[in-house]
Amino acid sequence: MTEMVTLRVNGREHPCRAGIATTLLTVLRDQCELPGTKRGCNQGVCGACSVLVGGKPVRACLTLATDCEDREVTTIEGVGTPARPNAVQQALIDTGAVQCGFCTPGMVIAATALLEEHPDADIETIRQGLSSNLCRCSGYRKIVEAVSLAARRTAS
Amino acid sequence: MSGENEAGAVGQSIPRLEVREKTTGRAQYIADMSSPGMLHGAILQSPYAHARILSYDVSEALAMPGVVDVLTGDDLGDGRMGAFIKDEHAIAKHKVRYVGEPVAAVAAETETIARRAVRLIQIEYEELAAVLTPDEGLANDAPIIHEHLDDYIKVFPAVCGGNLVSRTELSQGDLDKGFAEADFIVEGTYETPAQAHLAIEPCGALAEMDASGRVTLWSANQSVFRVQANVCESLGLPMSKLRSLTPRIGGGFGNKMEAHVQPIVVALAMRTGRPVKLILSREEDFECVRARHPMRVRCKTGVRNDGTLVARDVEVLLDCGAYGDDSPGVLGYSLLMARGPYNIPNVRSVGRLVYTNKMRFGAFRGFGSPKVNFAGETQIDEIAEHLDMDPIDLRLKNIVATGDTWMGGSVLASCGLRECIDAAREASNWDQRDLPQTPGKRRGMGVACAAHISGLLGTGAIVRVLEDGSVALNTGAVDIGQGSDTVLTQMCAEALQVPVDGVSVASPDTDGSPYNWGTTASRVTYTTGRAVVGAAAEVERQLRDHAAEMMECSQEDLELRPGGLIGIKGVPGKQVSFHEISLRAHWRAGGPIVGHHTWVFDQPTIDPKRAVAHGLPFPQIGVYSFAAFVVEVEVDEASGKADVTRAWMAVDVGRAINPGSVEGQMEGGFVQGMGFALTEEMVWDDARLINPSLLDYKVPTTLDTPHELHTIIIEAAEPDGPFGAKGVGEIGLVPVPAAIANAITDACNIRLTTLPMKPERVLNAMEQAAHGS
Amino acid sequence: MMTQTMIAPETLEDALAAMHAEPGSMALAGGATLVAMMNAGLVEPNSLVALRHVDTLRGTRQLDDGGIELGAMRRHRETALETPFKDGQTVLSYAASQIANPTVRNMGTLGGSIAFNDPGADYPAALVAANATILIVGATGTREVSAEAFFVDWYTTALEAGELVAGVRVPAALVGSIGHYEKLARIAGDFAVASVALQVTWSGDSIAAARIAIGGSGPTPLHLAEADDMLIGTGADSDALSKAGLLLAQAADPVDDVRASADYRRKVIPRLLAKAMREIAPAREAA
Ligand SMILES: Cc1cc2nc3c(=O)[nH]c(=O)nc-3n(C[C@H](O)[C@H](O)[C@H](O)COP(=O)(O)OP(=O)(O)OC[C@H]3O[C@@H](n4cnc5c(N)ncnc54)[C@H](O)[C@@H]3O)c2cc1C
Ligand code: FES
Ligand code: FES
C-alpha cells in the first residue's frame, strides 16, 4: 500500500516510500534523515513541524508526502548550518532567545519566510507572523526581538 | 571576584552553549534517536476511570505481523514507585484508576503496527464506582482507590487513610488571639483548575539491553537519577542494572521530573532483547503524563486598622489524581508559602490531598504556590481597598526583610523584596499612572509579590583538569532548556578564571555523574552551583599545590590568573599554566587533578521553637528568591476578555549569573502564568478529559502575549549562594494570576476567585457588579 | 483492503470522474482539516483526489456586475490579502485574515473550509453576510446554492456525495457599504467562540441597508431578515442594536463546549454586534 515518491528536499532528491496517509513530517524524519523538523502535536497547531514548500511555510504534519512530489521542500537543515547560520538563526543566538529549542526549527522557518516577504517587518508584523508557532519556554519576547534584529541587520 | 577579564564569566549574558545546534535543527531530542534493530512501542489506555482488570487476551495483537511483544500488568512483579508514597506500578496491574492510564503496551517493528496492534488487545474489566473530586473521595462511603495505602512505603510521616493521601499542617503563633486582635478580616474560597504543562516536546523514551542484561535508557526527563530510581523501583531492578542518560530536553515544567513511560519501555526492551522506543502522541501526553493539581483554597486574613497583618488561616484541598507522585510535596510546599512574604505572627495552614480517579497530578512550575499566592495576594488587595491604602504601601508595611524568618522559622539570609517592590513601582509609574483609555475597553493595574525556594536535597559536581589544561565539568544536572549547562559552566569558568570555552560540560549519566536530585524546585543554580564552586575550589587547591612545588614558593604567594594560569603575586612573568601543571600531575607527580564536592541541603524547614508541623514531606528546605510584579490589563467590555498589555517583573535572584537567562525564565514563566490565569484549564466530562489536544486546550501565542515584558533584576546576594546566586526557575509564574486578578479588579471593580479568569467569568461578574450598583 | 491511492487530476472533469470511480474517495484541498483528522484516526479514506492541480479552481474572476467569483482552491491567505473586494464584500477578507494563523492560512482553502462546515469556522457567517452563492459541480452538472441554504447542520452542507465545491460567487455589495467581521476567540488563531459578520450601508445618519450573520453559535450561521430590518432606519443607537442583538441571541442555537458555554454565547451576541458597529465607525466616517 505504499508507493515510491521522490521528494526534493533542500535541493536534493530523496526517494521515499509513502502510503496515502503518510505525512511529509513522517517521511522527513524517518526516511530522509532530517529530524530537525519536530513533531509537537501532529494536528497543525504547534508549528514545530513548519517547513517551506515552494518557498511558503506549511505544516509538514498536515501535508501528505504523496502530495509533494512536484514541490521544492526546505527544512531547517536547509536554511543554515551551525557554522553558517542564516540571519534569523544568528539573531536568535545573539538575543538569547532559545531555551529548550524544540520550537526553534519551526520558528526559524516561520521567521525566515516572514522576512522574505516583509524584509522590513516591524514588531507588530513579526508578532503576527510568528503567531503560527507555539513556544512554551520563552514567553516570545526575545524571539520577536531576535527577528526584529535580523530584519534590521539585513536592511543595513 | 569579577568576571570582567574573561569572556563569558559570571554576570554576562552569553548565549547558550548549545544554541547553534538548536537553531539549526541539529539538537537531538528523544524522538530523534534511534538504535539498530529498534522496535517501536505503543500504549493502550484505560477506557474506565476505576475498574478491576479481570483478564487480558493479547493473542490477536501478538498474531499481527510485525508485533514482537505485548506487555500487561500480569507480566510484571509487584514493584511500586513514587517520590513520596510508593503507590504506582510500571503499568496498571489488577486495577485501572483513571481514564487514559496505560494498561498494556506493544513493541513492534514500526510505530504504525504498534499503534494498530494495541487496539487488538482485549481486556475484560469489572467497572467500579469512581471518585471524581476530593470531596467525593473524603465521603464516608467513598469507593477506595488504593486498598493497600497503609502498606505502601512512604518516605515521610504521612497522615493518611481511605482516599486521604496526606494531611499536613503548619502553624505558628496563636491564631485565635491573632484574629481577636484584628480590626478587619477578609475571607474567601478560591478555586484553580488543572493546567497542562505542555512542553512542546511530548514525552518518550528509548531503552536497550546489552549482552550482560544491563539496560541503557534515554528519555525526556528532568533528572536521570529520578528516572533510574522510578524504573528500578517499579520493575524490581537493582540500580546497578540500569544506566539512565539524557538527550536534549524539549522543555520540562515538572512534567518530566518523575516517571512517564520509562518503566514500560525498559520492560519491553528487557523482554524483547531489542532496543525499544516509545514516543507519546500529544493526546496521550495530555492524558497520562501529569498536570497541575486542581485546588481549592480557603483563606482568611486579619489586619489591624493601621495595616498590620496579624493572622492568616489557610486551608487547601488538593486533587491528587490516581497516584501520589510529587503531590505530598506540592501540598506541603503550598502550606509553607501560604503566609506569603509577610511577617504575619499568627498563622495556620492546613491541607489535605485526596486520591481521585483522574490522571495523576504532580509538580508544575510553582509547586502549589501560585494557587495560595492567588488567594493570599488578592486578599491583600481587598484589605488595602477596605483600609483605603495603596496596595503597595500595605505590602511594604508587612514584608519580610533580611534576618526575618519564613513561615516555619527558617531565617532569611538575604531578601531583596523591598527593592523589588520599589523598582516595580517606579518602572511601572505606579504612583502617577495615567492609563490610556480606549473606548470599549477598561484598563487597570495590579500588583503581587511572591517568594520561592532554591535550596533542597542532594547534589554534586566533579571538576577535572584535562592533560592540556582544559576543564571538564560533570554535575548530573539535566538542562531541560532553562540553561543550567551554560550557567554552571559560567560559574566553573569564573571560579577557575578560565574562558567558558575552556570548560566542557558532561551530559548527565547515572554511570558517571554525581547524584543530582533533579532540575526542579528552582534549585540547580543554587544547589548545584554550590557544588560546582566547591569542586572548583578543590581543583584550585590541587593546582596550587603543584604550582607551589613547581615554582618553589609558598602557597600564600600564589594567585589564580585569568586564562588558566597560576602565578606568583607581584611578579607578572612568573607563572605556570594549567597545561603544565596537568601534564605534571598526569605523568609525574600527584595524579590527575580531580575535584569534587557533594552536599545535601540541611537547613531545617521548621524551627520547633517557632512553629509546629505535622505530616511535613520535606524537613529541610529554604533559601528564598523574591519578586514583585506589576501588570497592566485591558478588559474588553463587550466580551469580558482580559489581555495583559504590559508587565514589570522585579526579581531578587541574589546574583544573576547570566542576566539574559534570568530574563528568559521570567518572561517564559510570566506567559505560562498568564495562560493559567486567563485561558488554560483541563476540563473533564465526568471521568473523561475532554480537551486533550492543542486544538481544544489553548496556550498563549505571540498575539496573546504583551511585548512589553520588563524584567528588573535585583541582586540581594545569598551569603552561601554560588557568587550570591539564588533560583529563578519558578518565581516568574507564581505571582502572575494574583497580579492579573488585582489588575482586573482595578479595571472593572470586580473580584474573581476562580481561575481561569476567562471572558465568561469576567463578563458575568461585570454584569453582577453593574446590577448590584 | 482496497488499494489506497492519491490521484492528482488537472481538470475538474477528471477530478469528478476520479471521485466517482472510487466510492469513498475524498477531495484533498489544503489538508489542514483532512490530514489532521487522518492523523487522529478519525477518517481513513481509501482514495484521495488532490485538487491542487486543477487550475480553474484557483483563480478569481471579476464579473461585469461587480460580483467576484472565487475558486474553491483559493487559500485563506489569498482571500485575505490578494482579492479585489469592494465595499461590503470586504467582510470576506476580514474573515479570512482572522482564520487560524499565517501558516494555516497559507494551506487552507475556501472550498475545504466550507465543505467541512466547522461551526466555529469563519467563512460561513461571512459568506452569508455577503449573500454569496456556492457553486457546486457534480457528475451531472453544476448547480448553485445560496450560502444560507448551503450550510445545513453541524458539519453538514448541501453537498451530495461525489459533488465538489467549485467556488463561490460574491455579489456586488451596495456602493459605500461597509463589511466587517468581528471574531471572539479564546486566543489568537482559535476557532470562534462567536462571531458577527456584517454588511452595513449608511445613508447620512441612519442605516439604509444591513445584513448580519452570526457565527460560532449553532450548527449553521444565523441570519434573520427581521434583525436586519430592526436596524434599518436607525442610527445604530444602543437601543436598536440591543433589540436586534437580543432577537439574534434568542434565535441562536449554541451548545456548551470547551470554548464557552451556550449561555455565554447568547450573552455576547448582542455585545459583539454593538462592538462591530463601533469598530466600523471610522470606516463610516471615511465613506
Ligand atoms: C491549527 C488550525 C487552526 C484553525 N483555525 C481556524 C479558524 O480559526 N477558523 C476557521 O475557519 N478555520 C480554521 N481552521 C480550519 C482551516 O481553515 C482549514 O484549512 C479548513 O477548514 C479546511 O480547508 P482545507 O483546504 O485545508 O481542506 P481539507 O482539509 O483539504 O478538506 C476538508 C474537508 O473538505 C473536503 N473538501 C475539500 N475541498 C473540497 C471541495 N472543493 N469540494 C468538496 N469538498 C471538499 C475534504 O474532502 C475534507 O472532507 C484551522 C485549522 C487548523 C489546522
Ligand atoms: S506537529 Fe505539526 S503543527 Fe504541531
Ligand atoms: S524554546 Fe522551548 S518551546 Fe520554545
XYZ file of C-alpha atoms and ligand atoms in Angstrom, chain A residues 97-104 134-138 143, chain B residues 200 250-251, ligand 3:
21
model
C 16.016 33.734 22.531
C 16.414 29.967 22.533
C 15.624 27.887 25.577
C 14.734 24.221 25.114
C 14.955 24.687 21.370
C 12.126 22.357 20.465
C 10.059 25.107 18.855
C 13.114 26.731 17.333
C 3.886 27.984 19.898
C 6.765 28.347 22.311
C 6.183 27.296 25.890
C 9.557 28.364 27.268
C 10.384 31.863 26.151
C 12.150 35.627 19.790
C 6.212 21.394 23.208
C 12.308 19.912 24.790
C 11.090 21.706 27.878
S 12.257 27.219 23.466
Fe 11.136 25.579 24.355
S 9.299 25.640 23.257
Fe 10.333 27.381 22.536
